JSON list of C-alpha atoms in Angstrom, two decimals:
[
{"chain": "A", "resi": 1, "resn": "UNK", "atom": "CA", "xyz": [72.13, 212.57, 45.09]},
{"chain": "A", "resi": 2, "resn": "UNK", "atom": "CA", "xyz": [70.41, 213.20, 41.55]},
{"chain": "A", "resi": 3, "resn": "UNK", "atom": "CA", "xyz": [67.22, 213.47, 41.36]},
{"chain": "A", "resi": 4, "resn": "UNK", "atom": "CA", "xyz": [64.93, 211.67, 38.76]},
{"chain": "A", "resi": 5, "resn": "UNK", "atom": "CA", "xyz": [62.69, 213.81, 36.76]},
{"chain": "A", "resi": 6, "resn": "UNK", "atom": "CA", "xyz": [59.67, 211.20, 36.01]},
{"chain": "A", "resi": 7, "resn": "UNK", "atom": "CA", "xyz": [58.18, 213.98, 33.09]},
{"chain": "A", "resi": 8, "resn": "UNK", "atom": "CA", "xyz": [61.25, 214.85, 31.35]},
{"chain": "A", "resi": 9, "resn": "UNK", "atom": "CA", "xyz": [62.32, 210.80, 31.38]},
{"chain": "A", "resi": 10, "resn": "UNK", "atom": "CA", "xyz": [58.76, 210.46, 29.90]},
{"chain": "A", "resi": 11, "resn": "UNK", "atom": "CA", "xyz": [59.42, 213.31, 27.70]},
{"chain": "A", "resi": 12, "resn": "UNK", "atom": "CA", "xyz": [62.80, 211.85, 26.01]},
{"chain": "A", "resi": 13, "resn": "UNK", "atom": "CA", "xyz": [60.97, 208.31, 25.81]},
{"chain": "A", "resi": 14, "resn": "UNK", "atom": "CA", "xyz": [58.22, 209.98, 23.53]},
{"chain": "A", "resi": 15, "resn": "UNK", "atom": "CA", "xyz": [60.81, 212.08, 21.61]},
{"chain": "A", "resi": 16, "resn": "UNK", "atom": "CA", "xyz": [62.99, 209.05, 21.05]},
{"chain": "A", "resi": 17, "resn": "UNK", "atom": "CA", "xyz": [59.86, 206.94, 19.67]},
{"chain": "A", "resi": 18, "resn": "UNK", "atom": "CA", "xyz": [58.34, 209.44, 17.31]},
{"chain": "A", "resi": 19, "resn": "UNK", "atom": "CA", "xyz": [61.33, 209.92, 15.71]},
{"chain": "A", "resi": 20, "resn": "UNK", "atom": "CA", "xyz": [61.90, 205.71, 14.99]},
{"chain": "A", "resi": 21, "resn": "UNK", "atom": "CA", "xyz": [62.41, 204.41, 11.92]},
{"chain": "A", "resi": 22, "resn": "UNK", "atom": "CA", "xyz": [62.89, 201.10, 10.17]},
{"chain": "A", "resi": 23, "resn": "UNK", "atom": "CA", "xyz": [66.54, 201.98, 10.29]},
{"chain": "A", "resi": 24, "resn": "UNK", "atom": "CA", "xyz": [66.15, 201.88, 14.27]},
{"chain": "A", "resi": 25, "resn": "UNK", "atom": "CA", "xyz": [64.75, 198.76, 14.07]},
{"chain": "A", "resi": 26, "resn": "UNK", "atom": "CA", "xyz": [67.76, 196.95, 12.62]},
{"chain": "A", "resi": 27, "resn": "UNK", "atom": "CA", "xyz": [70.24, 199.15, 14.49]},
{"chain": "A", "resi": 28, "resn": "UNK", "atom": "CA", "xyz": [68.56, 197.67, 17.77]},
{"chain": "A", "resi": 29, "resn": "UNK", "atom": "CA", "xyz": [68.44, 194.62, 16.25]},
{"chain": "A", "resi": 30, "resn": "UNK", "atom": "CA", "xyz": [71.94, 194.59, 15.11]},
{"chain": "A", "resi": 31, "resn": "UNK", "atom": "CA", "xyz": [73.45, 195.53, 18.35]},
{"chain": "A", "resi": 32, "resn": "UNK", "atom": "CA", "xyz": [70.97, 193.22, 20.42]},
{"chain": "A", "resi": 33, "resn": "UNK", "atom": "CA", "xyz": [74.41, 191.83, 22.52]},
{"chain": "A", "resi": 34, "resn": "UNK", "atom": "CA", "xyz": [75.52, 195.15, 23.49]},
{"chain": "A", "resi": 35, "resn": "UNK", "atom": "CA", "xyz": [72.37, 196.70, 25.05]},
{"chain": "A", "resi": 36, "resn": "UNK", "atom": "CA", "xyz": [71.32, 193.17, 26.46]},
{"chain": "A", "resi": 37, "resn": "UNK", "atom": "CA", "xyz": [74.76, 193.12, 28.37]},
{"chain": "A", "resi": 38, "resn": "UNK", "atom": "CA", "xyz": [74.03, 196.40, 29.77]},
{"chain": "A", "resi": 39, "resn": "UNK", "atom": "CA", "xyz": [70.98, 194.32, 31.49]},
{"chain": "A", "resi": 40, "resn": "UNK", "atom": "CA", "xyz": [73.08, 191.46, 32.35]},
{"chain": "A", "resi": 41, "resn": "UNK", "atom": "CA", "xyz": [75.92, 193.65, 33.93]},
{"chain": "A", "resi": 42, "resn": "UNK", "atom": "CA", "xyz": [74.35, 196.60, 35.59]},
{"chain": "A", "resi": 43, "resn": "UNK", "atom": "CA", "xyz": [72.65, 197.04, 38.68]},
{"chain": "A", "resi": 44, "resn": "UNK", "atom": "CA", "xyz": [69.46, 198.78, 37.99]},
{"chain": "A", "resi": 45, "resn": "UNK", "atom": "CA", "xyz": [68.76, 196.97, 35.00]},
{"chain": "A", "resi": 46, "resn": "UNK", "atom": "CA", "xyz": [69.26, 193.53, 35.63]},
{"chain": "A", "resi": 47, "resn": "UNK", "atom": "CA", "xyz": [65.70, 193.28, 37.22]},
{"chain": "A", "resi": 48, "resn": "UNK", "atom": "CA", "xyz": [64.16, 193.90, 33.19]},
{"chain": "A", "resi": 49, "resn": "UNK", "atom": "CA", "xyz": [66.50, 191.73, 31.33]},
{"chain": "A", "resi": 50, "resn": "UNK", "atom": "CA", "xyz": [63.35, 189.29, 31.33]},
{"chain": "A", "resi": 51, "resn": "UNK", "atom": "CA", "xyz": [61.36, 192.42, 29.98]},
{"chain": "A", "resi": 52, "resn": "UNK", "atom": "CA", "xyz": [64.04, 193.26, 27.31]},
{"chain": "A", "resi": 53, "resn": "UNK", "atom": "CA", "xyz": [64.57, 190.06, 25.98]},
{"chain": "A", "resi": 54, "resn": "UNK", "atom": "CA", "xyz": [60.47, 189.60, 25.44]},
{"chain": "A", "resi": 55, "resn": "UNK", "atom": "CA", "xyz": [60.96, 193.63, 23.75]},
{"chain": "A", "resi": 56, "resn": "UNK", "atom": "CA", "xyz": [63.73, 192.20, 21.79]},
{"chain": "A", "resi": 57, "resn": "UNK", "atom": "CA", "xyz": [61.93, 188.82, 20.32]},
{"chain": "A", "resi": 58, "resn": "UNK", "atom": "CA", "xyz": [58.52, 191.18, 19.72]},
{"chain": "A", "resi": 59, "resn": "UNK", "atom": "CA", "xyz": [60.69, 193.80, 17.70]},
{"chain": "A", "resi": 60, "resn": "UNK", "atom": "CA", "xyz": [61.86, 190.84, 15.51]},
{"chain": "A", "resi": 61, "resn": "UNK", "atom": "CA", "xyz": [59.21, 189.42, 15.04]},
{"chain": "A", "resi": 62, "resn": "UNK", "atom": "CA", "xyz": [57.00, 192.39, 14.18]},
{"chain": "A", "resi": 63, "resn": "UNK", "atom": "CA", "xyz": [60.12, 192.91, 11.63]},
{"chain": "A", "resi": 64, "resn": "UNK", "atom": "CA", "xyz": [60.24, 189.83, 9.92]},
{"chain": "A", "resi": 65, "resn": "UNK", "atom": "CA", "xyz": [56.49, 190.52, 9.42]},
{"chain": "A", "resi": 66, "resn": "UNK", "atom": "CA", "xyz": [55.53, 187.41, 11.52]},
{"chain": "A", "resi": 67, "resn": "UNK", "atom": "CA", "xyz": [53.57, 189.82, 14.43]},
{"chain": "A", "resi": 68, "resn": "UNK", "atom": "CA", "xyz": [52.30, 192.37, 13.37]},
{"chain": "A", "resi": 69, "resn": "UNK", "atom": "CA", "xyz": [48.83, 192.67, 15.93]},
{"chain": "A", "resi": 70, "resn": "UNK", "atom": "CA", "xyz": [50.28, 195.98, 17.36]},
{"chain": "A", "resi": 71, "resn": "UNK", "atom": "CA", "xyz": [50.29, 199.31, 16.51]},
{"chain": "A", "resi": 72, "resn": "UNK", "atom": "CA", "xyz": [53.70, 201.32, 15.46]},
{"chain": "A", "resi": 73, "resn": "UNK", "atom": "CA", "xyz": [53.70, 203.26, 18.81]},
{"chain": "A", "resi": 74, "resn": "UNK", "atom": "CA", "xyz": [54.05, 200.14, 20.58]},
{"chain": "A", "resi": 75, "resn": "UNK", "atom": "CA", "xyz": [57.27, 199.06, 18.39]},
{"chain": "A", "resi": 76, "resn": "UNK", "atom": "CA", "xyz": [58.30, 202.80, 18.45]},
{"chain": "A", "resi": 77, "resn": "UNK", "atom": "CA", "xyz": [58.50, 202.74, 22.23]},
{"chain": "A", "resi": 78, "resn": "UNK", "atom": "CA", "xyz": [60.33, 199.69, 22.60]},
{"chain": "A", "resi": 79, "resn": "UNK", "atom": "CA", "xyz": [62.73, 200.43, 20.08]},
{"chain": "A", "resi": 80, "resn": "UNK", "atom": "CA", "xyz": [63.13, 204.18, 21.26]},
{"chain": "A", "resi": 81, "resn": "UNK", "atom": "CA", "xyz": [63.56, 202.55, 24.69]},
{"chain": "A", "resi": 82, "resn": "UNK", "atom": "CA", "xyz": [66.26, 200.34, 23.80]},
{"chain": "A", "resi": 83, "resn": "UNK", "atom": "CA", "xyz": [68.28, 202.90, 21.92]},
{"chain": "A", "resi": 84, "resn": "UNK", "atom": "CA", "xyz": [67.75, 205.18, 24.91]},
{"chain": "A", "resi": 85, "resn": "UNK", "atom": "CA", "xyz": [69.65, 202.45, 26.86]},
{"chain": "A", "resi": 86, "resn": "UNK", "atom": "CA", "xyz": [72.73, 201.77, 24.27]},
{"chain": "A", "resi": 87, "resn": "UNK", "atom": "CA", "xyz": [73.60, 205.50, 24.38]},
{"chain": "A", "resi": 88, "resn": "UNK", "atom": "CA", "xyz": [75.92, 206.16, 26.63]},
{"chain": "A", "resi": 89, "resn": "UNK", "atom": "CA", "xyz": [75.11, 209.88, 26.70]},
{"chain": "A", "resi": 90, "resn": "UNK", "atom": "CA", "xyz": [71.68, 210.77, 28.16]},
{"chain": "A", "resi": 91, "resn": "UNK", "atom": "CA", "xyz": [69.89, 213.09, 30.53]},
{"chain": "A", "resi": 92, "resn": "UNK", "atom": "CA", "xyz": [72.62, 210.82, 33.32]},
{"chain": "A", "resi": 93, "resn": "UNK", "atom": "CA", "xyz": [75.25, 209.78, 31.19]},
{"chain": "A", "resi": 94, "resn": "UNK", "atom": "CA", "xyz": [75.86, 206.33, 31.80]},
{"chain": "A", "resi": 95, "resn": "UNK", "atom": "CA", "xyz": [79.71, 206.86, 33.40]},
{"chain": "A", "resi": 96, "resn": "UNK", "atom": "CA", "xyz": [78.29, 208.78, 36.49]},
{"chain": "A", "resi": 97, "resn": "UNK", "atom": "CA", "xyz": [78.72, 206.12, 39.35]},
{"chain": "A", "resi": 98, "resn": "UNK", "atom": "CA", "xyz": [75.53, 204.03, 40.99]},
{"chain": "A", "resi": 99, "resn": "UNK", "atom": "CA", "xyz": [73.01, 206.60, 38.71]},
{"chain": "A", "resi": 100, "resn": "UNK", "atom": "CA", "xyz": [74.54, 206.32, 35.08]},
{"chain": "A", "resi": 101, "resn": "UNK", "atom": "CA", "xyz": [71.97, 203.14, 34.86]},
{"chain": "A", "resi": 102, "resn": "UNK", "atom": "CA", "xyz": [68.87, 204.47, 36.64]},
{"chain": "A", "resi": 103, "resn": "UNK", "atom": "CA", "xyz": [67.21, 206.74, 34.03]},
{"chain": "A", "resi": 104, "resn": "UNK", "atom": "CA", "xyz": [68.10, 204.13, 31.72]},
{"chain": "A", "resi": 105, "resn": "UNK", "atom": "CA", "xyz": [65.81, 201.40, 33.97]},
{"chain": "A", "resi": 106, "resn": "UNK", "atom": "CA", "xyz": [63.45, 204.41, 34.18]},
{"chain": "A", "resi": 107, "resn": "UNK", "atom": "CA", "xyz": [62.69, 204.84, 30.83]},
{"chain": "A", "resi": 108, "resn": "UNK", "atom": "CA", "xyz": [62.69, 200.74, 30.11]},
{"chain": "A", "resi": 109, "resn": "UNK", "atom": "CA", "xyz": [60.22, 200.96, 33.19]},
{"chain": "A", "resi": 110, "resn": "UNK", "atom": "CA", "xyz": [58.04, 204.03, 32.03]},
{"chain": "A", "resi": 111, "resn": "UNK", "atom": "CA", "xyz": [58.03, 201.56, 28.06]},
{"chain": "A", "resi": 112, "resn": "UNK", "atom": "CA", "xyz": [56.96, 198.44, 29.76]},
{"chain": "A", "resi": 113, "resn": "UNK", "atom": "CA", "xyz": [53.97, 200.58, 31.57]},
{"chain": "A", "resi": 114, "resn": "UNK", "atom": "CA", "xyz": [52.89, 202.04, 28.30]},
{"chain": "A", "resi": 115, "resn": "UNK", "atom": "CA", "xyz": [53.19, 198.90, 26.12]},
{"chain": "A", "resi": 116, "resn": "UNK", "atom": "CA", "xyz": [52.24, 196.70, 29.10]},
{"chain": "A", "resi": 117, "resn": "UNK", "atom": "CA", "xyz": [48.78, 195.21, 27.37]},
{"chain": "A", "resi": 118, "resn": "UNK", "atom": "CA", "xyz": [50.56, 194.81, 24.14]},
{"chain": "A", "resi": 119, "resn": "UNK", "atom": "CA", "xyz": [53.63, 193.10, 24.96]},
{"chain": "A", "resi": 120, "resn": "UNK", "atom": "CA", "xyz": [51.22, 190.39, 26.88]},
{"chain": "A", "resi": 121, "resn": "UNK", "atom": "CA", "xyz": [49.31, 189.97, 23.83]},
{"chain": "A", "resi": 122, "resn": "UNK", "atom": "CA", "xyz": [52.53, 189.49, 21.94]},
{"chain": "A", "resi": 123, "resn": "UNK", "atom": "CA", "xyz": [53.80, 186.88, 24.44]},
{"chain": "A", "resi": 124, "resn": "UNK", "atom": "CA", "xyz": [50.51, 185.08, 24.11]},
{"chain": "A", "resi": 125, "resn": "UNK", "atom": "CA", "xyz": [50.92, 184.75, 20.90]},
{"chain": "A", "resi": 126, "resn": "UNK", "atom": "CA", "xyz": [54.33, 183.93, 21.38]},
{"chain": "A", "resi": 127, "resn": "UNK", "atom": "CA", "xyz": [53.59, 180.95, 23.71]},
{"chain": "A", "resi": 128, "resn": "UNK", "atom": "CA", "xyz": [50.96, 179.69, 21.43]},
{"chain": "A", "resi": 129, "resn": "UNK", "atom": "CA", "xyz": [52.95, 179.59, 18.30]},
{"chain": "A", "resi": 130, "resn": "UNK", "atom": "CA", "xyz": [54.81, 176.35, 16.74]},
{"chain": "A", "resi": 131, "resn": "UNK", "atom": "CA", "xyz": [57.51, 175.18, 18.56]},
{"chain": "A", "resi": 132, "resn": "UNK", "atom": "CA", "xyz": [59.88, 175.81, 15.37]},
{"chain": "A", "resi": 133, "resn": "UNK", "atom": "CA", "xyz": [58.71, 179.21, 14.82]},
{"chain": "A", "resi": 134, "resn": "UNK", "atom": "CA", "xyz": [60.96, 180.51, 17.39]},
{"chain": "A", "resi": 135, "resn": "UNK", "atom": "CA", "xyz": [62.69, 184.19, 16.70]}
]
């Protein structure tokens, strides 16, 4: 059985988020439906799809300028994150039976640990916004 490699997972989730751009943004955006059935579907994800969908409403609203109480490494890592998940080509390609999916739910993991504080704030804010302010 593979073997997960907790530094270079690290590694390619800081590679993936310095390189981020605006561009990233919408792309993740854009194809919200296909990496949040990758959640839905697959075993080792499933247990973030709570996680992803708070990632998903904090990228939009940090892009439509309505949050924007958090640094760019915070939206670089979720975004880089995310993308990192839609490829299906990464260091285990996703098409590799019961361990396509786990560096995938690694790297969400390893985000969620570095944005942890963050992402509360966000959903703090979240909670305490208008009702029909909703992303």
């Amino acid at each position: 059985m593979a073997r997960i490699d907790l530094r270079r997972m690290r590694e390619e989730l800081l590679r993936r988020a310095r390189s981020v751009t605006p561009e990233d943004i919408d792309r993740v955006l854009n194809r919200r439906g296909a990496i949040e059935g990758k959640f839905i579907d697959r075993g080792p994800l499933r247990r973030f799809l709570g996680d992803a969908r708070a990632l998903f409403s904090m990228i939009n609203d940090y892009r439509r300028g309505r949050y924007r109480s958090l640094p760019w490494t915070t939206i670089a890592a979720a975004v880089g994150a995310l993308l990192y998940v839609l490829s299906p080509i990464d260091v285990l390609p996703d098409f590799i039976p019961g361990l396509g999916l786990m560096d995938d739910a690694v790297v969400i993991g390893l985000c969620l640990k570095a944005i942890r504080s963050d992402l509360e704030d966000y959903l703090r804010w979240k909670r305490a916004a208008p009702v029909g302010d909703d992303a």
